[in-house]
Each structure stands twice: as C-alpha cells, then as structure tokens.
PDB file of C-alpha atoms and ligand atoms in Angstrom:
ATOM      1  CA  UNK L   1      89.611  96.914  92.192  1.00 94.00           C
ATOM      2  CA  UNK L   2      87.672  94.818  94.707  1.00 96.00           C
ATOM      3  CA  UNK L   3      86.013  96.959  97.418  1.00 96.00           C
ATOM      4  CA  UNK L   4      84.608  95.955 100.825  1.00 92.00           C
ATOM      5  CA  UNK L   5      81.144  97.430 101.474  1.00 95.00           C
ATOM      6  CA  UNK L   6      80.216  98.162 105.104  1.00 94.00           C
ATOM      7  CA  UNK L   7      77.005  99.822 106.354  1.00 94.00           C
ATOM      8  CA  UNK L   8      77.711 102.065 109.354  1.00 94.00           C
ATOM      9  CA  UNK L   9      74.577 100.950 111.208  1.00 89.00           C
ATOM     10  CA  UNK L  10      76.025 100.715 114.711  1.00 85.00           C
ATOM     11  CA  UNK L  11      76.720  96.964 114.350  1.00 85.00           C
ATOM     12  CA  UNK L  12      79.934  97.510 112.378  1.00 84.00           C
ATOM     13  CA  UNK L  13      83.492  97.017 113.594  1.00 89.00           C
ATOM     14  CA  UNK L  14      85.037 100.449 114.292  1.00 88.00           C
ATOM     15  CA  UNK L  15      88.281  99.152 112.844  1.00 94.00           C
ATOM     16  CA  UNK L  16      86.706  99.079 109.379  1.00 94.00           C
ATOM     17  CA  UNK L  17      85.964 102.827 109.383  1.00 95.00           C
ATOM     18  CA  UNK L  18      89.539 103.485 110.492  1.00 96.00           C
ATOM     19  CA  UNK L  19      90.829 101.201 107.718  1.00 97.00           C
ATOM     20  CA  UNK L  20      88.752 103.007 105.077  1.00 97.00           C
ATOM     21  CA  UNK L  21      89.878 106.442 106.328  1.00 97.00           C
ATOM     22  CA  UNK L  22      93.463 105.179 106.276  1.00 98.00           C
ATOM     23  CA  UNK L  23      93.207 104.699 102.477  1.00 98.00           C
ATOM     24  CA  UNK L  24      93.416 108.492 102.258  1.00 98.00           C
ATOM     25  CA  UNK L  25      97.122 109.353 102.691  1.00 98.00           C
ATOM     26  CA  UNK L  26      98.024 112.506 104.586  1.00 98.00           C
ATOM     27  CA  UNK L  27     101.041 114.455 105.699  1.00 98.00           C
ATOM     28  CA  UNK L  28     101.922 114.476 109.398  1.00 98.00           C
ATOM     29  CA  UNK L  29     101.973 117.540 111.655  1.00 99.00           C
ATOM     30  CA  UNK L  30     102.769 118.263 115.276  1.00 99.00           C
ATOM     31  CA  UNK L  31     100.360 120.930 116.527  1.00 99.00           C
ATOM     32  CA  UNK L  32     101.578 122.928 119.519  1.00 98.00           C
ATOM     33  CA  UNK L  33     100.421 125.590 121.926  1.00 98.00           C
ATOM     34  CA  UNK L  34     101.257 127.237 125.226  1.00 98.00           C
ATOM     35  CA  UNK L  35      98.419 126.989 127.727  1.00 98.00           C
ATOM     36  CA  UNK L  36      97.615 130.034 129.922  1.00 97.00           C
ATOM     37  CA  UNK L  37      99.424 128.355 132.869  1.00 97.00           C
ATOM     38  CA  UNK L  38     102.598 128.216 130.720  1.00 97.00           C
ATOM     39  CA  UNK L  39     102.470 124.462 130.016  1.00 97.00           C
ATOM     40  CA  UNK L  40     103.590 123.564 126.499  1.00 98.00           C
ATOM     41  CA  UNK L  41     101.294 121.110 124.686  1.00 98.00           C
ATOM     42  CA  UNK L  42     101.831 119.258 121.432  1.00 98.00           C
ATOM     43  CA  UNK L  43     100.242 116.356 119.606  1.00 98.00           C
ATOM     44  CA  UNK L  44     100.801 114.516 116.351  1.00 98.00           C
ATOM     45  CA  UNK L  45      97.866 115.173 114.015  1.00 98.00           C
ATOM     46  CA  UNK L  46      96.990 114.235 110.453  1.00 98.00           C
ATOM     47  CA  UNK L  47      93.593 115.984 110.540  1.00 98.00           C
ATOM     48  CA  UNK L  48      95.246 119.244 109.440  1.00 98.00           C
ATOM     49  CA  UNK L  49      93.675 120.690 106.269  1.00 98.00           C
ATOM     50  CA  UNK L  50      93.707 123.822 104.153  1.00 98.00           C
ATOM     51  CA  UNK L  51      90.354 125.570 104.554  1.00 98.00           C
ATOM     52  CA  UNK L  52      90.505 129.020 102.896  1.00 98.00           C
ATOM     53  CA  UNK L  53      93.082 131.055 100.964  1.00 98.00           C
ATOM     54  CA  UNK L  54      91.507 134.502 101.469  1.00 98.00           C
ATOM     55  CA  UNK L  55      91.228 134.904 104.377  1.00 98.00           C
ATOM     56  CA  UNK L  56      93.968 132.334 105.165  1.00 98.00           C
ATOM     57  CA  UNK L  57      92.313 129.646 107.307  1.00 98.00           C
ATOM     58  CA  UNK L  58      93.291 126.117 108.272  1.00 98.00           C
ATOM     59  CA  UNK L  59      91.515 123.444 110.328  1.00 98.00           C
ATOM     60  CA  UNK L  60      92.333 120.375 112.415  1.00 99.00           C
ATOM     61  CA  UNK L  61      90.563 118.309 115.038  1.00 98.00           C
ATOM     62  CA  UNK L  62      91.445 116.859 118.419  1.00 98.00           C
ATOM     63  CA  UNK L  63      89.997 113.846 120.203  1.00 98.00           C
ATOM     64  CA  UNK L  64      87.904 115.071 123.160  1.00 98.00           C
ATOM     65  CA  UNK L  65      89.667 112.535 125.383  1.00 98.00           C
ATOM     66  CA  UNK L  66      93.108 114.070 124.711  1.00 98.00           C
ATOM     67  CA  UNK L  67      94.604 115.544 127.886  1.00 96.00           C
ATOM     68  CA  UNK L  68      95.952 118.492 125.848  1.00 97.00           C
ATOM     69  CA  UNK L  69      92.512 119.572 124.548  1.00 98.00           C
ATOM     70  CA  UNK L  70      91.822 122.026 127.392  1.00 98.00           C
ATOM     71  CA  UNK L  71      95.167 123.754 126.863  1.00 98.00           C
ATOM     72  CA  UNK L  72      94.381 124.251 123.162  1.00 98.00           C
ATOM     73  CA  UNK L  73      90.878 125.544 123.985  1.00 98.00           C
ATOM     74  CA  UNK L  74      92.168 128.072 126.508  1.00 98.00           C
ATOM     75  CA  UNK L  75      95.264 129.273 124.672  1.00 98.00           C
ATOM     76  CA  UNK L  76      93.788 131.091 121.665  1.00 98.00           C
ATOM     77  CA  UNK L  77      96.841 130.301 119.516  1.00 98.00           C
ATOM     78  CA  UNK L  78      98.452 127.247 117.952  1.00 99.00           C
ATOM     79  CA  UNK L  79     101.255 126.382 115.553  1.00 99.00           C
ATOM     80  CA  UNK L  80     101.118 123.692 112.855  1.00 99.00           C
ATOM     81  CA  UNK L  81     104.539 122.041 112.353  1.00 99.00           C
ATOM     82  CA  UNK L  82     104.643 119.980 109.114  1.00 99.00           C
ATOM     83  CA  UNK L  83     107.078 117.088 109.614  1.00 98.00           C
ATOM     84  CA  UNK L  84     109.784 116.068 107.159  1.00 98.00           C
ATOM     85  CA  UNK L  85     110.450 112.455 106.137  1.00 98.00           C
ATOM     86  CA  UNK L  86     113.321 112.343 108.679  1.00 98.00           C
ATOM     87  CA  UNK L  87     111.000 113.091 111.626  1.00 98.00           C
ATOM     88  CA  UNK L  88     109.012 109.873 112.162  1.00 98.00           C
ATOM     89  CA  UNK L  89     110.550 109.531 115.665  1.00 98.00           C
ATOM     90  CA  UNK L  90     109.239 113.011 116.532  1.00 98.00           C
ATOM     91  CA  UNK L  91     105.803 111.978 115.243  1.00 98.00           C
ATOM     92  CA  UNK L  92     105.875 108.918 117.513  1.00 98.00           C
ATOM     93  CA  UNK L  93     106.982 110.999 120.512  1.00 98.00           C
ATOM     94  CA  UNK L  94     104.144 113.510 120.135  1.00 98.00           C
ATOM     95  CA  UNK L  95     101.588 110.733 119.601  1.00 98.00           C
ATOM     96  CA  UNK L  96     102.524 109.124 122.932  1.00 97.00           C
ATOM     97  CA  UNK L  97     101.020 110.601 126.131  1.00 95.00           C
ATOM     98  CA  UNK L  98     103.738 111.793 128.523  1.00 92.00           C
ATOM     99  CA  UNK L  99     104.212 114.744 130.878  1.00 89.00           C
ATOM    100  CA  UNK L 100     106.920 116.621 128.985  1.00 90.00           C
ATOM    101  CA  UNK L 101     106.992 115.738 125.284  1.00 97.00           C
ATOM    102  CA  UNK L 102     109.334 118.683 124.621  1.00 98.00           C
ATOM    103  CA  UNK L 103     112.268 117.424 126.714  1.00 97.00           C
ATOM    104  CA  UNK L 104     115.320 117.206 124.432  1.00 96.00           C
ATOM    105  CA  UNK L 105     113.396 118.609 121.435  1.00 98.00           C
ATOM    106  CA  UNK L 106     114.765 121.731 119.687  1.00 98.00           C
ATOM    107  CA  UNK L 107     112.237 124.558 119.382  1.00 98.00           C
ATOM    108  CA  UNK L 108     111.667 128.287 119.705  1.00 98.00           C
ATOM    109  CA  UNK L 109     108.510 130.118 120.743  1.00 98.00           C
ATOM    110  CA  UNK L 110     106.324 131.715 118.077  1.00 98.00           C
ATOM    111  CA  UNK L 111     103.054 133.668 117.986  1.00 98.00           C
ATOM    112  CA  UNK L 112     101.249 133.436 121.348  1.00 98.00           C
ATOM    113  CA  UNK L 113     104.106 131.307 122.732  1.00 98.00           C
ATOM    114  CA  UNK L 114     103.341 128.257 120.563  1.00 98.00           C
ATOM    115  CA  UNK L 115     106.447 126.050 120.152  1.00 98.00           C
ATOM    116  CA  UNK L 116     107.975 126.021 116.642  1.00 98.00           C
ATOM    117  CA  UNK L 117     109.886 122.756 116.178  1.00 98.00           C
ATOM    118  CA  UNK L 118     113.323 122.586 114.538  1.00 98.00           C
ATOM    119  CA  UNK L 119     113.825 120.699 111.263  1.00 98.00           C
ATOM    120  CA  UNK L 120     110.256 120.894 109.974  1.00 98.00           C
ATOM    121  CA  UNK L 121     109.207 121.428 106.352  1.00 98.00           C
ATOM    122  CA  UNK L 122     106.687 124.199 107.034  1.00 98.00           C
ATOM    123  CA  UNK L 123     105.009 126.055 109.869  1.00 98.00           C
ATOM    124  CA  UNK L 124     101.709 127.893 110.160  1.00 99.00           C
ATOM    125  CA  UNK L 125     101.361 130.230 113.165  1.00 99.00           C
ATOM    126  CA  UNK L 126      97.680 130.702 113.928  1.00 99.00           C
ATOM    127  CA  UNK L 127      95.156 132.397 116.149  1.00 98.00           C
ATOM    128  CA  UNK L 128      92.108 130.273 116.999  1.00 98.00           C
ATOM    129  CA  UNK L 129      89.173 131.749 115.083  1.00 98.00           C
ATOM    130  CA  UNK L 130      86.546 129.162 115.958  1.00 98.00           C
ATOM    131  CA  UNK L 131      85.944 125.742 117.468  1.00 98.00           C
ATOM    132  CA  UNK L 132      83.191 123.433 116.223  1.00 98.00           C
ATOM    133  CA  UNK L 133      81.881 120.304 117.946  1.00 98.00           C
ATOM    134  CA  UNK L 134      82.377 117.296 115.718  1.00 97.00           C
ATOM    135  CA  UNK L 135      81.220 114.112 117.446  1.00 97.00           C
ATOM    136  CA  UNK L 136      84.076 112.686 119.518  1.00 97.00           C
ATOM    137  CA  UNK L 137      86.432 115.391 118.183  1.00 98.00           C
ATOM    138  CA  UNK L 138      86.614 119.184 118.526  1.00 98.00           C
ATOM    139  CA  UNK L 139      87.433 121.013 115.272  1.00 98.00           C
ATOM    140  CA  UNK L 140      89.707 124.062 115.422  1.00 99.00           C
ATOM    141  CA  UNK L 141      89.641 126.747 112.729  1.00 99.00           C
ATOM    142  CA  UNK L 142      92.753 128.915 112.740  1.00 98.00           C
ATOM    143  CA  UNK L 143      93.501 132.278 111.136  1.00 98.00           C
ATOM    144  CA  UNK L 144      97.059 131.966 109.781  1.00 98.00           C
ATOM    145  CA  UNK L 145      99.230 134.978 110.676  1.00 98.00           C
ATOM    146  CA  UNK L 146     102.700 133.760 109.683  1.00 98.00           C
ATOM    147  CA  UNK L 147     104.004 130.996 107.402  1.00 98.00           C
ATOM    148  CA  UNK L 148     107.518 129.558 107.074  1.00 98.00           C
ATOM    149  CA  UNK L 149     108.464 126.850 104.573  1.00 98.00           C
ATOM    150  CA  UNK L 150     111.473 125.195 102.945  1.00 98.00           C
ATOM    151  CA  UNK L 151     112.417 122.442 100.502  1.00 97.00           C
ATOM    152  CA  UNK L 152     112.439 118.783 101.486  1.00 97.00           C
ATOM    153  CA  UNK L 153     110.652 115.459 101.630  1.00 97.00           C
ATOM    154  CA  UNK L 154     107.406 115.306 103.637  1.00 98.00           C
ATOM    155  CA  UNK L 155     106.517 112.523 106.067  1.00 98.00           C
ATOM    156  CA  UNK L 156     103.436 110.661 104.771  1.00 98.00           C
ATOM    157  CA  UNK L 157     100.943 108.594 106.809  1.00 98.00           C
ATOM    158  CA  UNK L 158      99.022 105.986 104.798  1.00 98.00           C
ATOM    159  CA  UNK L 159      97.089 102.887 105.971  1.00 98.00           C
ATOM    160  CA  UNK L 160      98.635 103.210 109.436  1.00 97.00           C
ATOM    161  CA  UNK L 161     102.230 103.349 108.176  1.00 98.00           C
ATOM    162  CA  UNK L 162     104.828 106.069 107.728  1.00 98.00           C
ATOM    163  CA  UNK L 163     105.833 106.485 104.080  1.00 98.00           C
ATOM    164  CA  UNK L 164     107.675 108.848 101.773  1.00 97.00           C
ATOM    165  CA  UNK L 165     106.198 110.354  98.593  1.00 94.00           C
ATOM    166  CA  UNK L 166     107.518 109.523  95.124  1.00 91.00           C
ATOM    167  CA  UNK L 167     106.917 112.203  92.471  1.00 89.00           C
ATOM    168  CA  UNK L 168     105.266 110.861  89.284  1.00 91.00           C
ATOM    169  CA  UNK L 169     107.185 111.215  86.053  1.00 88.00           C
ATOM    170  CA  UNK L 170     105.675 112.855  83.006  1.00 86.00           C
ATOM    171  CA  UNK L 171     102.743 114.518  84.806  1.00 83.00           C
ATOM    172  CA  UNK L 172     102.581 118.295  84.730  1.00 74.00           C
ATOM    173  CA  UNK L 173     102.442 119.366  88.376  1.00 68.00           C
ATOM    174  CA  UNK L 174     101.639 122.970  87.502  1.00 68.00           C
ATOM    175  CA  UNK L 175      98.494 122.046  85.600  1.00 58.00           C
ATOM    176  CA  UNK L 176      97.427 119.720  88.412  1.00 57.00           C
ATOM    177  CA  UNK L 177      97.943 122.359  91.088  1.00 60.00           C
ATOM    178  CA  UNK L 178      95.967 124.909  89.108  1.00 59.00           C
ATOM    179  CA  UNK L 179      93.102 122.458  89.018  1.00 56.00           C
ATOM    180  CA  UNK L 180      93.290 121.787  92.749  1.00 59.00           C
ATOM    181  CA  UNK L 181      93.391 125.445  93.765  1.00 58.00           C
ATOM    182  CA  UNK L 182      90.687 126.415  91.285  1.00 53.00           C
ATOM    183  CA  UNK L 183      88.432 124.342  93.521  1.00 53.00           C
ATOM    184  CA  UNK L 184      89.306 126.490  96.543  1.00 53.00           C
ATOM    185  CA  UNK L 185      89.009 129.831  94.787  1.00 45.00           C
TER     186      UNK L 185
HETATM  187  C1  FMN K 201      99.880 109.851 112.314  1.00 77.87           C
HETATM  188  C2  FMN K 201      99.011 110.229 113.491  1.00 77.87           C
HETATM  189  C3  FMN K 201      98.005 111.159 113.333  1.00 77.87           C
HETATM  190  C4  FMN K 201      97.190 111.548 114.415  1.00 77.87           C
HETATM  191  N1  FMN K 201      96.225 112.496 114.214  1.00 77.87           N
HETATM  192  C5  FMN K 201      95.474 112.921 115.267  1.00 77.87           C
HETATM  193  C6  FMN K 201      94.523 113.974 115.089  1.00 77.87           C
HETATM  194  O1  FMN K 201      94.364 114.533 114.000  1.00 77.87           O
HETATM  195  N2  FMN K 201      93.777 114.352 116.182  1.00 77.87           N
HETATM  196  C7  FMN K 201      93.943 113.758 117.423  1.00 77.87           C
HETATM  197  O2  FMN K 201      93.243 114.142 118.371  1.00 77.87           O
HETATM  198  N3  FMN K 201      94.850 112.762 117.606  1.00 77.87           N
HETATM  199  C8  FMN K 201      95.636 112.355 116.572  1.00 77.87           C
HETATM  200  N4  FMN K 201      96.579 111.377 116.762  1.00 77.87           N
HETATM  201  C9  FMN K 201      96.745 110.805 118.116  1.00 77.87           C
HETATM  202  C10 FMN K 201      97.451 111.803 119.071  1.00 77.87           C
HETATM  203  O3  FMN K 201      98.709 112.198 118.545  1.00 77.87           O
HETATM  204  C11 FMN K 201      97.681 111.142 120.446  1.00 77.87           C
HETATM  205  O4  FMN K 201      96.437 110.739 120.982  1.00 77.87           O
HETATM  206  C12 FMN K 201      98.382 112.102 121.436  1.00 77.87           C
HETATM  207  O5  FMN K 201      98.809 111.350 122.558  1.00 77.87           O
HETATM  208  C13 FMN K 201      97.487 113.227 121.935  1.00 77.87           C
HETATM  209  O6  FMN K 201      98.269 114.112 122.731  1.00 77.87           O
HETATM  210  P1  FMN K 201      97.965 114.303 124.305  1.00 77.87           P
HETATM  211  O7  FMN K 201      97.907 112.914 124.904  1.00 77.87           O
HETATM  212  O8  FMN K 201      99.163 115.103 124.810  1.00 77.87           O
HETATM  213  O9  FMN K 201      96.692 115.072 124.422  1.00 77.87           O
HETATM  214  C14 FMN K 201      97.395 110.978 115.695  1.00 77.87           C
HETATM  215  C15 FMN K 201      98.420 110.019 115.858  1.00 77.87           C
HETATM  216  C16 FMN K 201      99.219 109.665 114.769  1.00 77.87           C
HETATM  217  C17 FMN K 201     100.332 108.662 114.968  1.00 77.87           C
END
C-alpha cells in the first residue's frame, strides 16, 4: 500500500493529521452529564476507550473549546451511550452546538442524573475518577459503576464517514477476542 509521509514539524497541514487519525475506525458514543445547575449536557464523541478491566475504567477526551466542558468538569458523573447503526441522526444532533440538544430525544436519568438515551447498544454509567490535561483536549477517566448492553449493529465512524461493520467469515472471533483482552490483563 502506498503511504503518505508527513513530518509534524509545525509547518504541516492540520488536515493531514486528522486524515491519518481517521484511518482508525471507531464506534460512536454520546457522552452525557447533568451539571450542578441542572443543565443536561451531551456531545458526540469517538475518543471513548476501554482503559482497565479491574478496576473497571474507561476514558474519553473533550475539546477545551467545547461549551459543555465546564459542566462535565463540575458534575463528577457521566454516562457513555454507545450508538447503534440506526442512530446517525442522533450523532449529528449531539455534534452540533445548540442550547437544548435533548429536546424531542427519549431518555431517562441514570447515576448522578446523567441522561441515558433510548435505543442505544450499550451504556456505561460512570463517576469521574480523574481528569488529565492533554494538549487542546481534557481527558476524563471514569470508574464504571453500571453497564447495560444489548444485541445490535454498532454505528461506525471511519475516514469522516458513518459506516456499518461487516463481520468477517471464517475467522474465529473467540480466539481473536482472547488475544485482545490478554493485552489488557
Ligand atoms: C463522530 C464524531 C466524533 C466526535 N468526537 C469528539 C470527541 O471525542 N471529543 C470532542 O471534544 N468532540 C468530539 N466531536 C465533536 C463534538 O461532538 C462537537 O464539538 C459538539 O458540538 C460538542 O458539544 P458542545 O458544543 O455541546 O460542547 C465529535 C464529532 C463527531 C461527529
């Protein structure tokens, strides 16, 4: 495969780093919280990652310029809502700044008052354990207190586009998963 080589020396086009990062496909989440003043916040995020199995920890990061950052910092709780393939419109809604993203959206309140969205594939209800400065983003580490999950197709984000995942035939998923989780244990 032909690869572009780019030195990140300050002269580069920021678009190229985004393009390279976009080659790594991710799922799509909406991360929510209730700020101390009662305002509900939520943003679309693909920076969500598994961090630790024991204790159960996850991480994600928010752009420091996001209006919702202060609410997440002050709340002490957040919920990760993993979107299904049918929820690209919800992803778009929560990626677009507006005063009440939750209007017309079905949800209930979970741990610490964080909104739990209807129709998602999985949820992780978390308490903020730590925040770490990471350049133009702030990284959140969450202690997972409750999980909920079902069967269905995940929404995938790859090279700036929404996609669905196709399972590969003839590859033993169990063996693969064992290999992946061996790395975490
Ligand atoms: C697929 C996708 C993934 C995103 N991932 C993140 C992310 O991990 N962190 C982040 O700060 N913004 C991310 N964004 C952008 C935010 O969703 C967007 O800036 C949003 O308006 C922030 O919410 P706020 O304006 O209410 O603070 C993502 C957007 C999309 C479409």
